[in-house]
């Protein structure tokens, strides 16, 4: 560790020197624009050409992948998304990403694949950790302290090591080498965590260094790891170690360009996710953690004391190195976690994208993320009912100081005939971290209300009756009508609604004694149209329409919820549960339409899992599939 201590001292010395950060960034960008691959001389011999070909084809030695596509400091969060529908429900301990699929390690349950049309168990057992190979053909995972591989094509697993082979110390944090021939892992020796490497073909292990969280760098004979809250580069050929930064849990991207890690700062201590080039020429903070009231274990706020609202664990890069998956831990009187996907882009978000991101955060019930779009505290935002079910950006403008975005937000009560359109003008001001919302002005408030005998339209408080139920040409045999949901499409002046019709005088929603109808009312012609009069639901909990009025989605109000999508041109009806491969979900709940794609979540194996339905292709995906 002498090299590490020396490099650490040099690192502290370098940090004490004054640096012109603006000039540094300008030189950095100029360097990346001008850098080109070297040209080979025309006089190169045939033997040398063959040698170069071998080097280029060898993953360990190719250096092309170590050149970042853009500097890490140029990347910005463009979107974030929680993989958990319910806060505190996340039960996995690790995940891996591969070709549009996620693999979850869930203790005492098994190893699960989450991808197009499925969330299913592929290995049973007490699985605590998982990683995918660079060529996407194999997984490595830990089950009850033993190391296994899983062939994704053959769907077979193989035990590689037992804890007994590493002197009865439990194996942790395995990761593949770029060539797929070795696996680095962590075990504890004399109460000190150490990194070891398994030669798969030979079945032998050797100690590499002290530390945790090993992550190989593609294109180099090197790995980045953590030791004593320092991020360290290990040259596996020379055996030298270099301290890169303070931090923990490093994760190198698949192309070897970037490293993500968690870093602590301040007093009280706050930790955030950072990204850097693997050579650490640039780096930047990705998340913006906040201080919050400190809580005791009984649920009481500790007066005069603050703590970080969140901590973070296990950052992991996506295949394309443009997204990060991170475990985000919330600390109040209870501790609970969720997996967040952060999407990264070189370009900063436009004002329209900022407003769209804010409204989507409300739709996903992520209050903390919604607040991140403001340069002031907007107070409590999301509400419980009515809840946001959609939005539309309608206009944009700017003056010499600010940009303005007009947007409509659509809200609906669950299981009740109420629909609202709030038209808002958002003022956005550019800052050092891009645009932030600096003001909101409500321009118009439209409400559609259904009661026992009529439906009304209210604009900024001015109400009028649209129709009464005795205007509805219902069949004589039905004794009672119960309005369930309403959705209003303003530009076409149409109302879509679900109504329970029963021949039972008490009006109970018994499927054998009634039916749910899906209907449209044209406000211009004052005509009713029935889309479906035999929907076998016990009622509807939600009804949402896409902005282009091509599709509507309806959610059953029963406990084992089903959801259906109608094509308004062809009148075709699709049950979302029929789109799943293998095991059918226990329930399916719709969330919102986004550019003709329906986001929904399904209950599978005790977990609510998000999917998208693509009606043009009649299939479902996860939204992060390639």
Coordinates of C-alpha atoms in Angstrom, one line a residue:
X1 CA 0.0 0.0 0.0
X2 CA 3.1 2.3 -0.1
X3 CA 2.2 3.4 -3.7
X4 CA -1.4 4.2 -2.5
X5 CA -0.3 6.3 0.4
X6 CA 2.2 8.2 -1.8
X7 CA -0.5 8.8 -4.4
X8 CA -2.9 9.9 -1.8
X9 CA -0.5 12.5 -0.4
X10 CA 0.2 13.8 -4.0
X11 CA -3.6 14.0 -4.6
X12 CA -4.1 16.2 -1.5
X13 CA -1.1 18.3 -2.6
X14 CA -2.6 18.8 -6.1
X15 CA -6.0 19.8 -4.6
X16 CA -4.3 22.5 -2.6
X17 CA -3.0 24.2 -5.8
X18 CA -5.2 27.0 -7.3
X19 CA -6.9 25.9 -10.5
X20 CA -8.6 28.0 -13.2
X21 CA -11.6 25.6 -13.6
X22 CA -13.1 27.6 -16.5
X23 CA -9.9 27.5 -18.5
X24 CA -9.5 23.8 -17.6
X25 CA -12.9 22.9 -19.1
X26 CA -12.3 25.0 -22.2
X27 CA -9.0 23.2 -22.8
X28 CA -10.6 19.9 -22.1
X29 CA -13.4 20.4 -24.7
X30 CA -10.8 21.7 -27.2
X31 CA -8.6 18.6 -26.6
X32 CA -11.5 16.2 -27.3
X33 CA -12.5 18.0 -30.5
X34 CA -8.9 17.9 -31.9
X35 CA -7.8 14.4 -30.7
X36 CA -7.6 11.9 -33.6
X37 CA -6.4 8.3 -33.9
X38 CA -2.7 8.1 -35.1
X39 CA -2.0 7.2 -38.7
X40 CA 0.1 4.2 -39.4
X41 CA 3.0 4.6 -41.8
X42 CA 2.6 3.1 -45.3
X43 CA 5.9 1.3 -45.0
X44 CA 4.6 -1.0 -42.2
X45 CA 5.5 -4.6 -42.7
X46 CA 3.0 -7.4 -43.2
X47 CA 4.1 -9.0 -39.9
X48 CA 3.4 -5.8 -38.1
X49 CA 0.0 -5.5 -39.7
X50 CA -0.9 -9.0 -38.4
X51 CA 0.4 -8.1 -34.9
X52 CA -1.7 -4.9 -34.9
X53 CA -4.7 -6.9 -36.0
X54 CA -4.2 -9.3 -33.0
X55 CA -3.9 -6.4 -30.6
X56 CA -7.0 -4.7 -31.9
X57 CA -9.1 -7.8 -31.6
X58 CA -7.9 -8.5 -28.1
X59 CA -10.2 -6.9 -25.5
X60 CA -7.5 -6.6 -22.9
X61 CA -5.2 -4.6 -25.0
X62 CA -7.4 -2.4 -27.3
X63 CA -7.1 1.2 -26.1
X64 CA -9.9 2.7 -28.3
X65 CA -12.5 2.1 -25.7
X66 CA -10.7 4.2 -23.1
X67 CA -11.3 7.4 -25.0
X68 CA -14.6 8.9 -23.7
X69 CA -17.2 9.7 -26.3
X70 CA -17.7 13.0 -24.5
X71 CA -16.2 14.2 -21.2
X72 CA -18.0 13.0 -18.1
X73 CA -18.3 16.6 -17.0
X74 CA -20.4 17.3 -20.2
X75 CA -23.1 14.8 -19.2
X76 CA -26.4 15.9 -17.6
X77 CA -29.4 14.1 -16.2
X78 CA -32.2 14.2 -18.8
X79 CA -34.7 12.0 -16.9
X80 CA -35.0 9.8 -13.9
X81 CA -37.4 7.0 -13.2
X82 CA -38.1 4.8 -10.2
X83 CA -38.5 1.1 -10.9
X84 CA -40.8 0.7 -7.9
X85 CA -44.4 1.7 -8.0
X86 CA -44.8 1.6 -4.3
X87 CA -42.3 3.3 -2.0
X88 CA -40.5 0.9 0.3
X89 CA -41.4 -2.1 -1.8
X90 CA -38.0 -2.7 -3.4
X91 CA -36.8 -6.1 -2.2
X92 CA -33.8 -6.7 -4.4
X93 CA -30.2 -6.5 -3.2
X94 CA -28.5 -6.1 -6.5
X95 CA -29.2 -5.9 -10.3
X96 CA -27.5 -6.2 -13.6
X97 CA -28.3 -4.8 -17.0
X98 CA -28.0 -6.6 -20.3
X99 CA -29.4 -6.0 -23.8
X100 CA -32.7 -4.5 -22.7
X101 CA -33.1 -6.8 -19.7
X102 CA -32.6 -6.2 -16.0
X103 CA -31.6 -9.1 -13.7
X104 CA -32.6 -8.7 -10.0
X105 CA -31.0 -10.6 -7.1
X106 CA -33.7 -11.0 -4.5
X107 CA -32.6 -12.6 -1.2
X108 CA -34.6 -15.7 -0.1
X109 CA -36.5 -15.7 -3.4
X110 CA -34.2 -16.0 -6.4
X111 CA -32.7 -14.4 -9.6
X112 CA -35.3 -12.7 -11.8
X113 CA -35.3 -11.3 -15.3
X114 CA -37.2 -8.2 -16.1
X115 CA -37.6 -7.5 -19.8
X116 CA -40.0 -7.4 -22.7
X117 CA -43.2 -9.0 -21.6
X118 CA -42.0 -10.7 -18.4
X119 CA -40.7 -10.5 -14.9
X120 CA -39.9 -14.1 -14.0
X121 CA -37.7 -16.2 -11.8
X122 CA -34.8 -17.9 -13.6
X123 CA -33.0 -19.3 -10.6
X124 CA -34.5 -20.1 -7.2
X125 CA -32.5 -19.5 -4.0
X126 CA -31.1 -17.0 -1.6
X127 CA -29.5 -14.8 -4.3
X128 CA -27.6 -11.7 -3.0
X129 CA -25.6 -10.3 -5.9
X130 CA -25.5 -10.5 -9.7
X131 CA -23.4 -9.1 -12.6
X132 CA -23.5 -9.7 -16.4
X133 CA -20.5 -10.6 -18.6
X134 CA -19.2 -8.1 -21.1
X135 CA -20.4 -10.2 -24.1
X136 CA -23.9 -10.5 -22.5
X137 CA -23.9 -14.3 -22.5
X138 CA -23.5 -15.1 -18.8
X139 CA -24.3 -14.0 -15.4
X140 CA -22.3 -14.4 -12.2
X141 CA -24.2 -14.4 -9.0
X142 CA -23.9 -15.3 -5.3
X143 CA -26.3 -17.8 -3.7
X144 CA -25.9 -18.6 0.0
X145 CA -22.3 -17.4 -0.1
X146 CA -21.3 -19.6 -3.1
X147 CA -20.3 -18.3 -6.5
X148 CA -22.2 -19.4 -9.6
X149 CA -22.4 -18.6 -13.3
X150 CA -25.5 -18.8 -15.4
X151 CA -25.5 -19.3 -19.2
X152 CA -28.2 -17.0 -20.6
X153 CA -28.4 -19.1 -23.9
X154 CA -28.4 -22.6 -22.4
X155 CA -30.3 -21.4 -19.3
X156 CA -28.0 -23.5 -17.1
X157 CA -26.0 -22.6 -14.0
X158 CA -22.7 -23.8 -12.7
X159 CA -21.1 -23.6 -9.3
X160 CA -17.7 -21.9 -9.6
X161 CA -16.6 -21.5 -6.0
X162 CA -17.9 -22.3 -2.5
X163 CA -17.2 -20.2 0.6
X164 CA -15.1 -23.2 1.8
X165 CA -12.7 -22.7 -1.1
X166 CA -12.0 -19.2 0.2
X167 CA -11.3 -20.2 3.8
X168 CA -14.9 -20.1 5.0
X169 CA -15.3 -16.4 4.2
X170 CA -18.4 -15.4 2.3
X171 CA -17.9 -14.3 -1.3
X172 CA -19.1 -10.8 -2.2
X173 CA -19.3 -8.4 -5.2
X174 CA -18.2 -10.7 -8.1
X175 CA -17.6 -9.1 -11.5
X176 CA -16.5 -10.3 -14.9
X177 CA -13.2 -9.4 -16.7
X178 CA -13.7 -8.0 -20.2
X179 CA -12.5 -11.3 -21.8
X180 CA -14.8 -13.4 -19.7
X181 CA -12.0 -15.6 -18.5
X182 CA -11.7 -14.2 -14.9
X183 CA -14.0 -13.1 -12.2
X184 CA -12.9 -10.7 -9.5
X185 CA -14.6 -11.0 -6.1
X186 CA -14.3 -9.9 -2.5
X187 CA -13.7 -12.0 0.6
X188 CA -12.5 -11.0 4.2
X189 CA -9.1 -12.0 5.4
X190 CA -8.1 -11.2 9.0
X191 CA -11.1 -8.8 9.3
X192 CA -9.9 -6.9 6.2
X193 CA -11.7 -7.1 2.9
X194 CA -9.6 -8.3 0.0
X195 CA -10.1 -8.6 -3.8
X196 CA -9.3 -11.9 -5.4
X197 CA -9.4 -13.1 -9.0
X198 CA -10.7 -16.5 -10.2
X199 CA -9.3 -18.1 -13.3
X200 CA -12.4 -19.9 -14.6
X201 CA -10.6 -22.4 -16.8
X202 CA -8.1 -23.4 -14.2
X203 CA -10.3 -23.0 -11.1
X204 CA -7.5 -21.2 -9.3
X205 CA -7.7 -18.0 -7.3
X206 CA -5.1 -15.3 -6.4
X207 CA -5.2 -12.2 -4.3
X208 CA -5.1 -8.9 -6.1
X209 CA -5.2 -6.2 -3.4
X210 CA -7.1 -5.1 -0.3
X211 CA -10.4 -3.4 -1.0
X212 CA -14.0 -3.9 -2.1
X213 CA -16.2 -3.1 -5.2
X214 CA -13.8 -4.2 -8.0
X215 CA -14.7 -3.1 -11.5
X216 CA -12.6 -4.0 -14.6
X217 CA -11.8 -1.4 -17.2
X218 CA -12.5 -2.6 -20.8
X219 CA -9.5 -2.0 -23.0
X220 CA -7.0 -2.0 -20.2
X221 CA -5.3 -4.4 -17.9
X222 CA -6.7 -2.5 -14.9
X223 CA -9.5 -2.3 -12.5
X224 CA -11.0 0.4 -10.3
X225 CA -11.9 -0.4 -6.7
X226 CA -12.6 1.1 -3.3
X227 CA -10.4 1.0 -0.2
X228 CA -10.9 3.0 3.0
X229 CA -13.3 5.4 1.2
X230 CA -10.9 6.0 -1.6
X231 CA -11.4 5.3 -5.3
X232 CA -8.3 3.5 -6.6
X233 CA -6.9 2.5 -10.0
X234 CA -5.1 -0.8 -10.0
X235 CA -2.7 -1.5 -12.9
X236 CA -2.9 -5.3 -13.1
X237 CA 0.2 -5.6 -15.3
X238 CA 2.5 -3.3 -13.3
X239 CA 0.9 -4.0 -9.9
X240 CA 0.7 -0.3 -9.1
X241 CA -2.2 1.5 -7.4
X242 CA -3.2 5.2 -7.8
X243 CA -5.7 7.1 -5.7
X244 CA -8.2 8.8 -8.0
X245 CA -10.7 10.4 -5.6
X246 CA -12.5 10.0 -2.3
X247 CA -15.5 7.8 -2.6
X248 CA -17.0 4.4 -2.6
X249 CA -18.8 1.8 -4.8
X250 CA -17.1 2.5 -8.1
X251 CA -18.7 1.1 -11.3
X252 CA -17.0 1.3 -14.7
X253 CA -19.1 1.6 -17.9
X254 CA -19.0 -1.3 -20.4
X255 CA -17.0 0.7 -22.9
X256 CA -14.4 1.7 -20.2
X257 CA -15.1 5.4 -20.7
X258 CA -16.7 6.4 -17.4
X259 CA -16.8 5.4 -13.7
X260 CA -19.7 6.1 -11.4
X261 CA -19.2 6.3 -7.7
X262 CA -20.6 7.6 -4.4
X263 CA -18.9 10.5 -2.7
X264 CA -19.4 12.2 0.7
X265 CA -19.1 15.9 1.3
X266 CA -20.0 18.6 3.8
X267 CA -20.9 18.7 7.5
X268 CA -23.4 17.2 8.2
X269 CA -22.2 14.6 5.7
X270 CA -24.2 14.3 2.4
X271 CA -23.4 11.7 -0.2
X272 CA -24.2 11.9 -3.9
X273 CA -23.6 10.0 -7.1
X274 CA -20.7 11.2 -9.2
X275 CA -19.4 10.3 -12.6
X276 CA -15.9 10.7 -14.0
X277 CA -13.8 9.7 -17.0
X278 CA -11.8 6.6 -16.1
X279 CA -8.7 8.7 -16.3
X280 CA -10.4 11.3 -14.0
X281 CA -9.6 14.2 -16.2
X282 CA -13.1 15.4 -15.7
X283 CA -15.8 14.5 -13.1
X284 CA -19.0 15.9 -11.9
X285 CA -21.8 15.4 -9.3
X286 CA -24.9 13.8 -10.8
X287 CA -27.4 13.8 -8.0
X288 CA -28.4 16.7 -5.6
X289 CA -29.0 15.2 -2.2
X290 CA -30.5 17.5 0.5
X291 CA -30.4 17.9 4.3
X292 CA -33.6 17.0 6.1
X293 CA -34.8 16.7 9.7
X294 CA -33.2 13.9 11.7
X295 CA -35.5 11.2 13.0
X296 CA -35.3 8.8 15.9
X297 CA -36.4 5.2 15.7
X298 CA -39.7 6.0 17.3
X299 CA -40.7 8.3 14.5
X300 CA -40.0 11.6 16.3
X301 CA -38.1 14.5 14.8
X302 CA -34.9 15.3 16.7
X303 CA -34.9 19.0 17.3
X304 CA -31.9 21.0 16.1
X305 CA -30.4 18.1 14.2
X306 CA -30.3 17.4 10.4
X307 CA -29.3 14.4 8.3
X308 CA -29.0 13.6 4.6
X309 CA -32.4 12.8 3.1
X310 CA -30.9 10.0 1.1
X311 CA -27.9 7.7 0.8
X312 CA -27.0 5.7 -2.3
X313 CA -25.7 2.2 -3.1
X314 CA -24.4 0.2 -6.1
X315 CA -24.4 2.5 -9.1
X316 CA -24.5 0.5 -12.3
X317 CA -24.2 1.5 -15.9
X318 CA -26.6 0.5 -18.7
X319 CA -25.4 -1.2 -21.8
X320 CA -25.2 2.0 -23.8
X321 CA -23.4 3.9 -21.0
X322 CA -26.1 6.6 -21.1
X323 CA -28.1 5.5 -18.0
X324 CA -27.2 4.7 -14.4
X325 CA -29.1 2.4 -12.1
X326 CA -28.7 3.3 -8.4
X327 CA -30.2 2.1 -5.1
X328 CA -31.6 5.2 -3.4
X329 CA -32.1 4.8 0.3
X330 CA -34.5 7.1 2.2
X331 CA -33.9 7.9 5.9
X332 CA -36.8 9.1 8.0
X333 CA -38.2 7.2 11.0
X334 CA -38.1 4.2 8.7
X335 CA -35.5 3.2 6.1
X336 CA -36.6 2.1 2.7
X337 CA -35.1 2.0 -0.8
X338 CA -35.9 2.1 -4.5
X339 CA -34.0 1.6 -7.7
X340 CA -33.7 4.8 -9.7
X341 CA -32.6 5.0 -13.4
X342 CA -30.9 8.2 -14.3
X343 CA -30.7 8.9 -18.0
X344 CA -27.7 11.0 -19.1
X345 CA -27.3 13.3 -22.2
X346 CA -24.6 15.6 -23.4
X347 CA -27.2 18.4 -24.1
X348 CA -28.9 20.2 -21.3
X349 CA -32.7 19.9 -21.2
X350 CA -34.7 22.4 -23.1
X351 CA -37.4 24.4 -21.3
X352 CA -40.1 22.1 -22.8
X353 CA -38.3 19.0 -21.5
X354 CA -38.0 20.5 -18.1
X355 CA -41.7 21.1 -17.8
X356 CA -42.5 17.7 -19.3
X357 CA -40.1 16.1 -16.7
X358 CA -41.7 17.9 -13.9
X359 CA -45.2 16.8 -14.8
X360 CA -44.1 13.2 -15.4
X361 CA -42.5 13.3 -11.9
X362 CA -46.0 14.2 -10.5
X363 CA -47.6 11.4 -12.5
X364 CA -45.0 8.9 -11.0
X365 CA -45.7 10.4 -7.6
X366 CA -42.1 11.4 -7.1
X367 CA -42.4 14.6 -5.0
X368 CA -38.6 14.9 -4.4
X369 CA -37.8 14.6 -8.1
X370 CA -40.6 17.1 -9.0
X371 CA -39.0 19.7 -6.6
X372 CA -35.6 19.3 -8.4
X373 CA -37.0 21.2 -11.4
X374 CA -37.5 24.4 -9.4
X375 CA -35.1 27.2 -8.3
X376 CA -37.4 27.8 -5.3
X377 CA -39.5 25.8 -3.0
X378 CA -42.9 25.3 -4.6
X379 CA -44.4 23.5 -1.6
X380 CA -46.4 20.3 -1.7
X381 CA -47.2 19.4 -5.3
X382 CA -48.5 16.0 -6.1
X383 CA -51.7 15.6 -4.1
X384 CA -53.6 12.3 -3.7
X385 CA -56.9 12.7 -5.6
X386 CA -57.4 13.9 -8.2
X387 CA -54.1 12.6 -9.6
X388 CA -52.2 13.5 -12.7
X389 CA -52.9 11.1 -15.6
X390 CA -51.4 13.0 -18.6
X391 CA -50.1 16.2 -20.0
X392 CA -49.5 18.1 -23.2
X393 CA -47.0 20.9 -24.1
X394 CA -49.0 23.4 -26.1
X395 CA -46.7 26.4 -26.7
X396 CA -43.3 28.0 -26.0
X397 CA -41.9 31.5 -26.1
X398 CA -39.1 33.7 -24.6
X399 CA -38.1 37.2 -23.8
X400 CA -34.7 38.7 -23.0
X401 CA -34.5 37.1 -19.6
X402 CA -36.7 34.0 -19.4
X403 CA -38.3 31.2 -21.4
X404 CA -42.0 30.3 -21.1
X405 CA -43.8 27.0 -21.7
X406 CA -47.5 26.5 -21.8
X407 CA -48.8 23.1 -20.8
X408 CA -52.0 21.3 -20.0
X409 CA -52.1 18.8 -17.1
X410 CA -54.8 16.2 -17.0
X411 CA -56.2 15.0 -13.7
X412 CA -58.7 12.4 -12.7
X413 CA -60.3 10.8 -9.6
X414 CA -59.9 7.1 -9.2
X415 CA -63.3 5.4 -9.5
X416 CA -65.2 8.7 -9.7
X417 CA -66.7 10.7 -12.6
X418 CA -64.4 13.7 -12.4
X419 CA -61.8 15.1 -14.9
X420 CA -59.8 18.2 -14.8
X421 CA -57.6 20.2 -17.3
X422 CA -55.3 22.8 -15.7
X423 CA -53.6 25.1 -18.2
X424 CA -50.4 26.6 -16.8
X425 CA -47.7 29.0 -18.1
X426 CA -44.3 28.1 -16.7
X427 CA -41.5 30.6 -16.4
X428 CA -38.0 29.1 -16.7
X429 CA -34.7 30.8 -16.0
X430 CA -31.3 29.6 -17.1
X431 CA -28.7 28.9 -14.4
X432 CA -25.4 27.2 -14.0
X433 CA -27.1 23.8 -14.1
X434 CA -29.5 24.5 -17.0
X435 CA -33.1 25.7 -16.9
X436 CA -35.1 25.7 -13.7
X437 CA -38.8 26.6 -13.2
X438 CA -38.9 30.0 -11.6
X439 CA -42.6 30.6 -11.7
X440 CA -46.1 29.1 -12.5
X441 CA -49.3 30.9 -13.5
X442 CA -52.6 29.1 -13.9
X443 CA -54.3 30.3 -17.1
X444 CA -57.4 28.2 -17.2
X445 CA -59.1 25.5 -15.1
X446 CA -61.6 23.1 -16.8
X447 CA -63.6 20.6 -14.7
X448 CA -66.0 17.8 -15.8
X449 CA -68.2 16.5 -13.0
X450 CA -70.7 13.6 -13.1
X451 CA -73.4 13.2 -10.6
X452 CA -76.4 10.9 -10.2
X453 CA -78.4 12.5 -13.0
X454 CA -76.2 14.8 -15.0
X455 CA -72.7 15.8 -16.3
X456 CA -71.5 19.4 -16.0
X457 CA -68.6 21.4 -17.5
X458 CA -67.0 24.2 -15.5
X459 CA -64.5 26.7 -16.9
X460 CA -62.8 28.9 -14.3
X461 CA -65.8 28.3 -12.0
X462 CA -68.5 29.0 -14.5
X463 CA -70.6 25.9 -14.8
X464 CA -73.1 24.5 -17.4
X465 CA -74.9 21.2 -17.8
X466 CA -73.7 19.1 -20.8
X467 CA -76.3 16.4 -20.6
X468 CA -78.6 14.6 -18.3
X469 CA -78.9 10.8 -18.1
X470 CA -82.4 10.8 -19.4
X471 CA -80.9 12.2 -22.6
X472 CA -79.0 8.9 -23.0
X473 CA -80.8 6.4 -25.3
X474 CA -80.4 3.5 -22.9
X475 CA -82.3 0.3 -23.3
X476 CA -85.6 0.0 -21.4
X477 CA -84.6 -3.1 -19.4
X478 CA -81.9 -1.2 -17.4
X479 CA -83.2 0.2 -14.1
X480 CA -80.2 2.2 -13.0
X481 CA -77.1 4.0 -14.3
X482 CA -73.9 4.5 -12.3
X483 CA -71.3 6.8 -13.9
X484 CA -67.8 5.5 -13.2
X485 CA -65.1 7.6 -15.0
X486 CA -65.0 10.5 -17.4
X487 CA -62.2 11.8 -19.7
X488 CA -62.5 15.0 -21.8
X489 CA -60.7 15.7 -25.1
X490 CA -61.1 19.4 -25.6
X491 CA -60.0 19.9 -29.2
X492 CA -62.5 17.4 -30.5
X493 CA -65.2 18.4 -28.0
X494 CA -65.8 14.8 -26.9
X495 CA -66.4 13.1 -23.6
X496 CA -65.5 9.5 -23.0
X497 CA -67.1 7.8 -20.0
X498 CA -67.8 4.4 -18.5
X499 CA -71.3 3.7 -17.1
X500 CA -72.6 0.8 -15.1
X501 CA -76.0 -0.3 -16.3
X502 CA -77.9 -2.8 -14.1
X503 CA -81.3 -4.5 -14.1
X504 CA -81.0 -5.0 -10.4
X505 CA -83.1 -2.4 -8.6
X506 CA -80.5 -1.9 -5.8
X507 CA -77.9 -0.9 -8.4
X508 CA -75.2 -3.2 -7.0
X509 CA -72.3 -3.9 -9.4
X510 CA -72.9 -7.6 -9.8
X511 CA -71.5 -8.8 -13.1
X512 CA -74.4 -11.3 -13.5
X513 CA -77.0 -8.5 -13.1
X514 CA -75.4 -5.7 -15.1
X515 CA -72.8 -4.6 -17.5
X516 CA -70.2 -1.9 -18.0
X517 CA -70.5 0.2 -21.1
X518 CA -67.9 2.5 -22.7
X519 CA -69.5 5.5 -24.4
X520 CA -68.7 8.8 -26.1
X521 CA -70.6 12.0 -26.1
X522 CA -70.1 14.6 -28.9
X523 CA -70.6 18.0 -27.4
X524 CA -71.1 19.6 -30.9
X525 CA -73.7 17.2 -32.2
X526 CA -75.1 16.2 -28.8
X527 CA -74.9 12.5 -29.9
X528 CA -74.1 9.4 -27.9
X529 CA -72.0 6.6 -29.3
X530 CA -71.4 3.2 -27.6
X531 CA -68.0 1.8 -28.1
X532 CA -68.5 -1.4 -26.0
X533 CA -71.6 -2.5 -24.1
X534 CA -70.3 -5.8 -22.8
X535 CA -67.1 -5.0 -21.0
X536 CA -66.9 -7.7 -18.3
X537 CA -65.5 -5.4 -15.6
X538 CA -67.1 -4.8 -12.2
X539 CA -66.6 -1.1 -12.7
X540 CA -63.8 1.2 -13.9
X541 CA -61.2 2.7 -11.7
X542 CA -59.5 4.8 -14.4
X543 CA -60.2 5.9 -18.0
X544 CA -57.4 7.8 -19.9
X545 CA -57.2 8.8 -23.5
X546 CA -54.0 9.5 -25.5
X547 CA -53.5 13.0 -26.8
X548 CA -54.1 12.1 -30.5
X549 CA -57.4 10.4 -29.6
X550 CA -56.3 7.1 -31.2
X551 CA -56.6 5.0 -28.1
X552 CA -58.3 4.9 -24.7
X553 CA -57.3 2.7 -21.8
X554 CA -59.6 1.5 -19.0
X555 CA -58.8 -0.1 -15.7
X556 CA -61.1 -2.4 -13.8
X557 CA -62.0 -1.3 -10.3
X558 CA -61.8 -4.8 -8.9
X559 CA -59.2 -6.1 -6.5
X560 CA -57.5 -8.3 -9.1
X561 CA -57.3 -5.4 -11.6
X562 CA -57.4 -5.9 -15.3
X563 CA -56.9 -3.2 -17.9
X564 CA -58.0 -2.9 -21.5
X565 CA -57.0 -0.7 -24.5
X566 CA -59.3 0.2 -27.3
X567 CA -58.3 1.2 -30.8
X568 CA -60.8 4.0 -31.6
X569 CA -60.4 3.5 -35.4
X570 CA -60.8 -0.3 -35.5
X571 CA -62.7 -0.7 -32.3
X572 CA -60.3 -3.5 -31.4
X573 CA -60.0 -4.4 -27.7
X574 CA -56.7 -5.6 -26.1
X575 CA -56.4 -7.0 -22.6
X576 CA -53.0 -6.0 -21.3
X577 CA -52.6 -9.2 -19.3
X578 CA -52.8 -11.2 -22.6
X579 CA -49.6 -9.5 -23.7
X580 CA -47.4 -11.2 -21.1
X581 CA -45.2 -14.1 -21.7
X582 CA -45.6 -17.0 -19.3
X583 CA -47.2 -16.2 -15.9
X584 CA -50.1 -13.8 -16.1
X585 CA -50.0 -10.8 -13.7
X586 CA -52.2 -10.7 -10.7
X587 CA -53.3 -7.2 -11.6
X588 CA -52.6 -4.5 -14.2
X589 CA -52.9 -0.8 -13.5
X590 CA -52.7 1.9 -16.1
X591 CA -50.7 5.1 -15.4
X592 CA -50.5 7.5 -18.5
X593 CA -50.2 7.8 -22.2
X594 CA -46.9 9.2 -23.5
X595 CA -46.6 9.8 -27.3
X596 CA -48.9 7.0 -28.2
X597 CA -47.4 4.5 -25.7
X598 CA -49.2 3.5 -22.5
X599 CA -47.2 3.2 -19.3
X600 CA -48.7 0.8 -16.8
X601 CA -47.6 -1.5 -14.0
X602 CA -48.3 -5.2 -13.3
X603 CA -48.3 -7.2 -10.2
X604 CA -45.9 -10.2 -10.8
X605 CA -44.5 -12.5 -8.1
X606 CA -45.3 -10.0 -5.3
X607 CA -43.8 -7.0 -7.0
X608 CA -45.3 -4.1 -9.0
X609 CA -43.4 -3.8 -12.2
X610 CA -43.6 -1.1 -14.8
X611 CA -44.1 -1.8 -18.5
X612 CA -45.2 0.1 -21.7
X613 CA -47.8 -1.0 -24.2
X614 CA -47.0 -0.1 -27.8
X615 CA -50.4 -0.4 -29.6
X616 CA -49.0 0.2 -33.0
X617 CA -46.9 -3.0 -32.6
X618 CA -49.3 -4.7 -30.2
X619 CA -46.5 -5.6 -27.7
X620 CA -45.2 -4.6 -24.4
X621 CA -41.7 -3.5 -23.3
X622 CA -40.0 -2.0 -20.3
X623 CA -39.2 1.4 -21.8
X624 CA -35.4 0.8 -21.6
X625 CA -35.2 -2.0 -24.1
X626 CA -32.9 -1.6 -27.1

